mmCIF file of C-alpha atoms and ligand atoms in Angstrom:
data_model
loop_
_atom_site.group_PDB
_atom_site.id
_atom_site.type_symbol
_atom_site.label_atom_id
_atom_site.label_comp_id
_atom_site.label_asym_id
_atom_site.label_seq_id
_atom_site.Cartn_x
_atom_site.Cartn_y
_atom_site.Cartn_z
ATOM 1 C CA MET K 115 38.139 -219.469 -196.990
ATOM 2 C CA VAL K 116 38.951 -222.786 -195.420
ATOM 3 C CA ILE K 117 41.410 -222.445 -192.583
ATOM 4 C CA GLY K 118 44.061 -225.127 -192.496
ATOM 5 C CA LEU K 119 45.206 -226.632 -189.241
ATOM 6 C CA LEU K 120 48.540 -224.884 -189.508
ATOM 7 C CA ALA K 121 46.866 -221.505 -189.465
ATOM 8 C CA LEU K 122 45.624 -222.240 -185.958
ATOM 9 C CA THR K 123 49.022 -221.753 -184.407
ATOM 10 C CA SER K 124 48.839 -218.068 -185.233
ATOM 11 C CA ILE K 125 45.324 -217.564 -183.941
ATOM 12 C CA PRO K 126 45.924 -216.306 -180.389
ATOM 13 C CA THR K 127 47.457 -213.114 -181.747
ATOM 14 C CA VAL K 128 44.310 -212.328 -183.722
ATOM 15 C CA THR K 129 42.541 -211.057 -180.652
ATOM 16 C CA GLY K 130 45.661 -209.329 -179.356
ATOM 17 C CA VAL K 131 44.892 -206.398 -177.099
ATOM 18 C CA ALA K 132 45.603 -202.745 -177.746
ATOM 19 C CA PHE K 133 48.704 -200.990 -176.496
ATOM 20 C CA GLY K 134 48.598 -199.450 -173.066
ATOM 21 C CA VAL K 135 46.804 -202.165 -171.138
ATOM 22 C CA SER K 136 48.395 -203.550 -168.024
ATOM 23 C CA GLU K 137 50.301 -206.803 -167.963
ATOM 24 C CA GLN K 138 47.545 -208.223 -165.787
ATOM 25 C CA ARG K 139 44.943 -207.480 -168.404
ATOM 26 C CA LYS K 140 47.131 -209.002 -171.102
ATOM 27 C CA SER K 141 47.509 -212.122 -169.046
ATOM 28 C CA ASN K 142 43.764 -212.311 -168.424
ATOM 29 C CA GLN K 143 43.194 -211.812 -172.124
ATOM 30 C CA ARG K 144 45.507 -214.713 -172.954
ATOM 31 C CA LYS K 145 43.616 -216.986 -170.576
ATOM 32 C CA GLU K 146 40.328 -215.865 -172.089
ATOM 33 C CA ASP K 147 41.677 -216.537 -175.602
ATOM 34 C CA ALA K 148 42.774 -220.030 -174.563
ATOM 35 C CA ARG K 149 39.322 -220.817 -173.121
ATOM 36 C CA ARG K 150 37.655 -219.539 -176.273
ATOM 37 C CA LEU K 151 39.876 -221.792 -178.396
ATOM 38 C CA ALA K 152 39.088 -224.940 -176.413
ATOM 39 C CA LYS K 153 37.280 -227.400 -178.692
ATOM 40 C CA PHE K 154 33.799 -228.655 -177.931
ATOM 41 C CA ASN K 155 30.997 -230.754 -179.381
ATOM 42 C CA ILE K 156 27.519 -229.270 -179.234
ATOM 43 C CA ASP K 157 24.396 -231.023 -177.955
ATOM 44 C CA VAL K 158 20.851 -229.696 -177.843
ATOM 45 C CA GLU K 159 18.662 -229.658 -174.746
ATOM 46 C CA CYS K 160 14.973 -229.013 -174.350
ATOM 47 C CA ASP K 161 12.585 -229.002 -171.415
ATOM 48 C CA GLY K 162 9.414 -230.545 -172.802
ATOM 49 C CA GLU K 163 8.029 -234.036 -172.239
ATOM 50 C CA THR K 164 6.497 -234.912 -175.609
ATOM 51 C CA ASP K 165 7.814 -237.774 -177.760
ATOM 52 C CA ASP K 166 9.455 -235.212 -180.051
ATOM 53 C CA ASP K 167 11.103 -233.482 -177.091
ATOM 54 C CA ARG K 168 12.509 -236.781 -175.864
ATOM 55 C CA ASP K 169 13.660 -237.682 -179.371
ATOM 56 C CA VAL K 170 15.538 -234.402 -179.822
ATOM 57 C CA ASN K 171 16.909 -233.950 -176.297
ATOM 58 C CA GLY K 172 20.613 -234.846 -176.184
ATOM 59 C CA ARG K 173 21.131 -235.028 -179.935
ATOM 60 C CA ARG K 174 24.456 -233.755 -181.224
ATOM 61 C CA LEU K 175 25.218 -231.242 -183.973
ATOM 62 C CA VAL K 176 26.593 -232.848 -187.126
ATOM 63 C CA VAL K 177 27.535 -231.371 -190.494
ATOM 64 C CA ARG K 178 26.572 -232.690 -193.925
ATOM 65 C CA ASN K 179 25.374 -231.215 -197.229
ATOM 66 C CA ASP K 180 26.170 -227.641 -196.134
ATOM 67 C CA LYS K 181 23.705 -227.828 -193.235
ATOM 68 C CA ILE K 182 23.714 -228.494 -189.510
ATOM 69 C CA TYR K 183 21.657 -231.511 -188.451
ATOM 70 C CA LEU K 184 20.955 -233.129 -185.093
ATOM 71 C CA ASP K 185 21.850 -236.778 -184.765
ATOM 72 C CA HIS K 186 23.008 -239.403 -182.317
ATOM 73 C CA PRO K 187 26.150 -238.533 -180.328
ATOM 74 C CA ASN K 188 27.588 -241.914 -181.315
ATOM 75 C CA PRO K 189 28.487 -241.867 -185.050
ATOM 76 C CA THR K 190 27.749 -245.577 -185.463
ATOM 77 C CA ASP K 191 24.117 -244.990 -184.395
ATOM 78 C CA ARG K 192 23.499 -242.539 -187.254
ATOM 79 C CA SER K 193 21.482 -243.724 -190.236
ATOM 80 C CA ILE K 194 23.063 -241.057 -192.467
ATOM 81 C CA PRO K 195 26.841 -240.716 -192.055
ATOM 82 C CA ALA K 196 27.856 -237.227 -190.951
ATOM 83 C CA PHE K 197 30.843 -235.529 -189.372
ATOM 84 C CA THR K 198 30.402 -234.480 -185.726
ATOM 85 C CA ALA K 199 30.735 -230.729 -185.273
ATOM 86 C CA LEU K 200 33.820 -229.816 -183.239
ATOM 87 C CA ALA K 201 33.802 -226.097 -182.628
ATOM 88 C CA PHE K 202 35.515 -223.231 -180.845
ATOM 89 C CA TYR K 203 35.295 -219.440 -180.774
ATOM 90 C CA ILE K 204 37.394 -216.996 -182.736
ATOM 91 C CA GLU K 205 36.988 -213.517 -184.191
ATOM 92 C CA TYR K 206 35.149 -213.690 -187.523
ATOM 93 C CA PRO K 207 37.442 -212.370 -190.277
ATOM 94 C CA GLU K 208 35.299 -209.579 -191.726
ATOM 95 C CA LEU K 209 35.881 -208.314 -195.262
ATOM 96 C CA ASP K 210 36.725 -204.651 -195.784
ATOM 97 C CA GLU K 211 33.089 -204.155 -196.824
ATOM 98 C CA THR K 212 31.716 -205.807 -193.681
ATOM 99 C CA LYS K 213 34.216 -204.493 -191.098
ATOM 100 C CA HIS K 214 31.705 -201.914 -189.875
ATOM 101 C CA LEU K 215 29.336 -204.733 -188.855
ATOM 102 C CA ASP K 216 31.930 -205.831 -186.278
ATOM 103 C CA ARG K 217 30.191 -209.123 -185.603
ATOM 104 C CA GLY K 218 32.770 -210.268 -183.094
ATOM 105 C CA LEU K 219 33.322 -213.933 -182.378
ATOM 106 C CA GLY K 220 32.536 -216.492 -185.035
ATOM 107 C CA LEU K 221 31.926 -220.185 -184.442
ATOM 108 C CA PRO K 222 34.175 -222.314 -186.641
ATOM 109 C CA THR K 223 33.803 -226.066 -186.730
ATOM 110 C CA TYR K 224 35.846 -228.853 -188.191
ATOM 111 C CA VAL K 225 33.956 -230.315 -191.139
ATOM 112 C CA SER K 226 36.453 -233.072 -191.844
ATOM 113 C CA ALA K 227 39.340 -234.568 -189.895
ATOM 114 C CA ASN K 228 41.547 -235.728 -192.706
ATOM 115 C CA PRO K 229 42.393 -233.289 -194.145
ATOM 116 C CA PRO K 230 41.483 -231.078 -191.146
ATOM 117 C CA LEU K 231 39.137 -228.459 -192.604
ATOM 118 C CA LEU K 232 37.366 -225.672 -190.759
ATOM 119 C CA ASN K 233 34.206 -223.839 -191.816
ATOM 120 C CA TRP K 234 32.086 -221.171 -190.136
ATOM 121 C CA ILE K 235 28.726 -222.038 -188.607
ATOM 122 C CA PHE K 236 26.159 -219.387 -189.543
ATOM 123 C CA ALA K 237 22.413 -218.813 -189.660
ATOM 124 C CA ASP K 238 21.038 -218.235 -193.146
ATOM 125 C CA GLU K 239 19.882 -214.609 -193.312
ATOM 126 C CA ASN K 240 16.679 -215.540 -195.174
ATOM 127 C CA THR K 241 15.680 -218.944 -193.799
ATOM 128 C CA HIS K 242 17.463 -218.971 -190.395
ATOM 129 C CA GLU K 243 18.672 -222.533 -191.099
ATOM 130 C CA LEU K 244 22.022 -223.215 -189.445
ATOM 131 C CA LYS K 245 24.600 -223.940 -192.132
ATOM 132 C CA TYR K 246 28.359 -224.025 -192.496
ATOM 133 C CA GLY K 247 30.697 -222.701 -195.136
ATOM 134 C CA ASN K 248 33.815 -220.740 -195.875
ATOM 135 C CA ARG K 249 33.997 -216.981 -195.555
ATOM 136 C CA THR K 250 32.689 -216.355 -199.061
ATOM 137 C CA GLN K 251 29.664 -218.540 -198.380
ATOM 138 C CA SER K 252 28.982 -217.170 -194.879
ATOM 139 C CA VAL K 253 29.821 -213.474 -194.881
ATOM 140 C CA ALA K 254 26.412 -212.254 -196.121
ATOM 141 C CA HIS K 255 24.607 -214.238 -193.429
ATOM 142 C CA ILE K 256 24.335 -214.202 -189.622
ATOM 143 C CA VAL K 257 27.907 -215.198 -188.696
ATOM 144 C CA GLY K 258 27.928 -213.778 -185.158
ATOM 145 C CA PRO K 259 28.449 -212.604 -182.570
ATOM 146 C CA TRP K 260 28.486 -216.088 -181.107
ATOM 147 C CA ASP K 261 29.028 -216.192 -177.367
ATOM 148 C CA TRP K 262 28.369 -218.273 -174.267
ATOM 149 C CA THR K 263 26.336 -217.699 -171.131
ATOM 150 C CA GLU K 264 28.141 -216.656 -167.964
ATOM 151 C CA ASP K 265 28.696 -220.272 -166.917
ATOM 152 C CA GLU K 266 30.183 -220.914 -170.394
ATOM 153 C CA ARG K 267 27.721 -223.747 -170.947
ATOM 154 C CA VAL K 268 25.031 -222.487 -173.301
ATOM 155 C CA ILE K 269 25.841 -221.040 -176.733
ATOM 156 C CA THR K 270 24.255 -217.760 -177.839
ATOM 157 C CA LEU K 271 23.956 -216.043 -181.222
ATOM 158 C CA GLU K 272 23.274 -212.307 -181.311
ATOM 159 C CA GLY K 273 22.631 -212.573 -177.571
ATOM 160 C CA SER K 274 19.886 -215.192 -177.965
ATOM 161 C CA LYS K 275 19.854 -218.738 -176.566
ATOM 162 C CA ASN K 276 16.874 -219.679 -178.710
ATOM 163 C CA PHE K 277 17.122 -222.250 -181.472
ATOM 164 C CA VAL K 278 14.521 -224.576 -182.912
ATOM 165 C CA ALA K 279 14.922 -228.174 -184.080
ATOM 166 C CA VAL K 280 12.719 -228.844 -187.118
ATOM 167 C CA GLU K 281 11.922 -232.328 -188.420
ATOM 168 C CA GLU K 282 12.320 -231.650 -192.139
ATOM 169 C CA SER K 283 11.672 -235.261 -193.052
ATOM 170 C CA GLU K 284 11.028 -238.423 -191.043
ATOM 171 C CA GLY K 285 13.669 -238.620 -188.296
ATOM 172 C CA GLU K 286 15.776 -235.898 -189.900
ATOM 173 C CA TRP K 287 16.109 -232.910 -187.587
ATOM 174 C CA ALA K 288 17.682 -229.659 -188.782
ATOM 175 C CA LEU K 289 18.501 -226.664 -186.606
ATOM 176 C CA TYR K 290 17.176 -223.116 -186.993
ATOM 177 C CA PHE K 291 18.028 -219.832 -185.254
ATOM 178 C CA ASP K 292 15.097 -218.276 -183.414
ATOM 179 C CA GLY K 293 16.333 -214.685 -183.593
ATOM 180 C CA ASP K 294 12.802 -213.277 -183.477
ATOM 181 C CA GLY K 295 11.728 -215.109 -180.323
ATOM 182 C CA ASP K 296 8.628 -216.603 -181.970
ATOM 183 C CA GLU K 297 9.870 -220.206 -182.068
ATOM 184 C CA CYS K 298 10.609 -219.578 -185.756
ATOM 185 C CA GLY K 299 6.872 -219.378 -186.497
ATOM 186 C CA ALA K 300 7.124 -216.622 -189.114
ATOM 187 C CA ILE K 301 10.249 -217.921 -190.812
ATOM 188 C CA LEU K 302 8.889 -221.490 -191.024
ATOM 189 C CA GLU K 303 5.576 -220.272 -192.367
ATOM 190 C CA GLU K 304 7.420 -218.423 -195.152
ATOM 191 C CA GLN K 305 9.091 -221.690 -196.084
ATOM 192 C CA GLY K 306 5.930 -223.766 -195.911
ATOM 193 C CA LYS K 307 7.353 -225.790 -193.036
ATOM 194 C CA LEU K 308 4.702 -225.140 -190.390
ATOM 195 C CA ASP K 309 3.546 -228.752 -190.679
ATOM 196 C CA CYS K 310 6.943 -230.056 -189.585
ATOM 197 C CA ALA K 311 7.369 -231.134 -185.986
ATOM 198 C CA PHE K 312 9.521 -228.622 -184.112
ATOM 199 C CA VAL K 313 11.148 -228.386 -180.689
ATOM 200 C CA PRO K 314 12.631 -225.235 -179.110
ATOM 201 C CA VAL K 315 16.156 -226.095 -177.911
ATOM 202 C CA ARG K 316 19.323 -224.689 -176.390
ATOM 203 C CA MET K 317 22.790 -225.417 -177.776
ATOM 204 C CA VAL K 318 25.067 -226.740 -175.041
ATOM 205 C CA ARG K 319 28.866 -227.008 -175.102
ATOM 206 C CA ARG K 320 30.408 -230.423 -174.435
ATOM 207 C CA PRO K 321 34.157 -229.936 -173.974
ATOM 208 C CA ALA K 322 35.989 -232.379 -176.231
ATOM 209 C CA GLU K 323 38.699 -234.664 -175.011
ATOM 210 C CA GLU K 324 42.043 -233.229 -176.008
ATOM 211 C CA PRO K 325 43.987 -235.608 -178.233
ATOM 212 C CA PRO K 326 46.835 -237.278 -176.366
ATOM 213 C CA PRO K 327 50.025 -235.219 -176.479
ATOM 214 C CA PRO K 328 52.565 -236.323 -179.064
ATOM 215 C CA PRO K 329 55.113 -238.830 -177.732
ATOM 216 C CA GLN K 330 57.874 -237.086 -175.855
ATOM 217 C CA GLN K 331 61.424 -237.484 -176.926
ATOM 218 C CA SER K 332 62.881 -239.171 -173.880
ATOM 219 C CA SER K 333 65.683 -237.095 -172.461
ATOM 220 C CA GLY K 334 66.613 -239.336 -169.564
ATOM 221 C CA GLN K 335 67.014 -243.026 -169.148
ATOM 222 C CA ALA K 336 65.307 -245.109 -171.788
ATOM 223 C CA GLU K 337 63.261 -247.742 -170.023
ATOM 224 C CA GLY K 338 61.369 -249.009 -173.024
ATOM 225 C CA GLU K 339 60.149 -252.557 -172.718
ATOM 226 C CA GLY K 340 61.322 -254.830 -175.453
ATOM 227 C CA GLN K 341 64.601 -253.018 -175.672
ATOM 228 C CA GLY K 342 67.379 -255.545 -175.964
ATOM 229 C CA LYS K 343 68.841 -255.905 -172.522
ATOM 230 C CA SER K 344 72.543 -255.854 -172.672
ATOM 231 C CA GLY K 345 73.271 -256.819 -169.119
HETATM 232 C C1 LIG X 476 34.323 -221.474 -200.766
HETATM 233 O O1 LIG X 476 33.544 -222.619 -201.022
HETATM 234 C C2 LIG X 476 33.031 -222.683 -202.331
HETATM 235 C C3 LIG X 476 32.101 -223.871 -202.428
HETATM 236 O O2 LIG X 476 32.673 -225.017 -201.875
HETATM 237 C C4 LIG X 476 34.184 -222.786 -203.313
HETATM 238 O O3 LIG X 476 33.697 -222.814 -204.632
HETATM 239 C C5 LIG X 476 35.105 -221.601 -203.133
HETATM 240 O O4 LIG X 476 36.248 -221.763 -203.938
HETATM 241 C C6 LIG X 476 35.525 -221.468 -201.685
HETATM 242 N N1 LIG X 476 36.256 -220.217 -201.525
HETATM 243 C C7 LIG X 476 37.466 -220.168 -200.965
HETATM 244 C C8 LIG X 476 38.059 -218.809 -200.878
HETATM 245 O O5 LIG X 476 38.032 -221.162 -200.541
#
């Protein structure tokens, strides 16, 4: 399911707390919800010093063709046009059949601005490629729990910070989930991709600028320039 922008206004109640908690806890919960809903871009970081490491370090997550790729932060520097991922955290809406999995927070991203469409970021269960899609397309895959480290900077999936950038073709880096802690060795071998360059990376949150607030209806004196002066 694609969530429309309008649906967002009702989101904070989704994680509403159970009856019986103190007002203080409710208030803390509301602050936590608001922080989880804050929008962010996602960049990758790595520690190495090879040419590939330098090439990948600082690239930004973008969405195209149902997959997550890593490209230049500045859209005009990209050779293949792609929409920049703009994500936040919210409870993944499990189906009745998957409720028992209780995968917690999902990671939705905008996949287009006009119209504003949201999809879920997930790791393909079989290939560990990071992809995006609606609930129908994502529910059978690794949709969460997504979380952040204590400093709220690094993104985790199933408690792991480990992802791997894979150069699937010249200059085209895709992102994989390293859930097994082997730098995706086994999963890439299965797919015949061991010859591709790869770089272990972390996904880092980059808080997005909030759009400017809508113009306020002036309630006091109107001091607009260009107004005809009558005196
Ligand atoms: C999910 O996406 C697929 C492929 O784009 C589409 O065919 C399907 O109708 C979508 N499902 C919902 C519930 O929007």
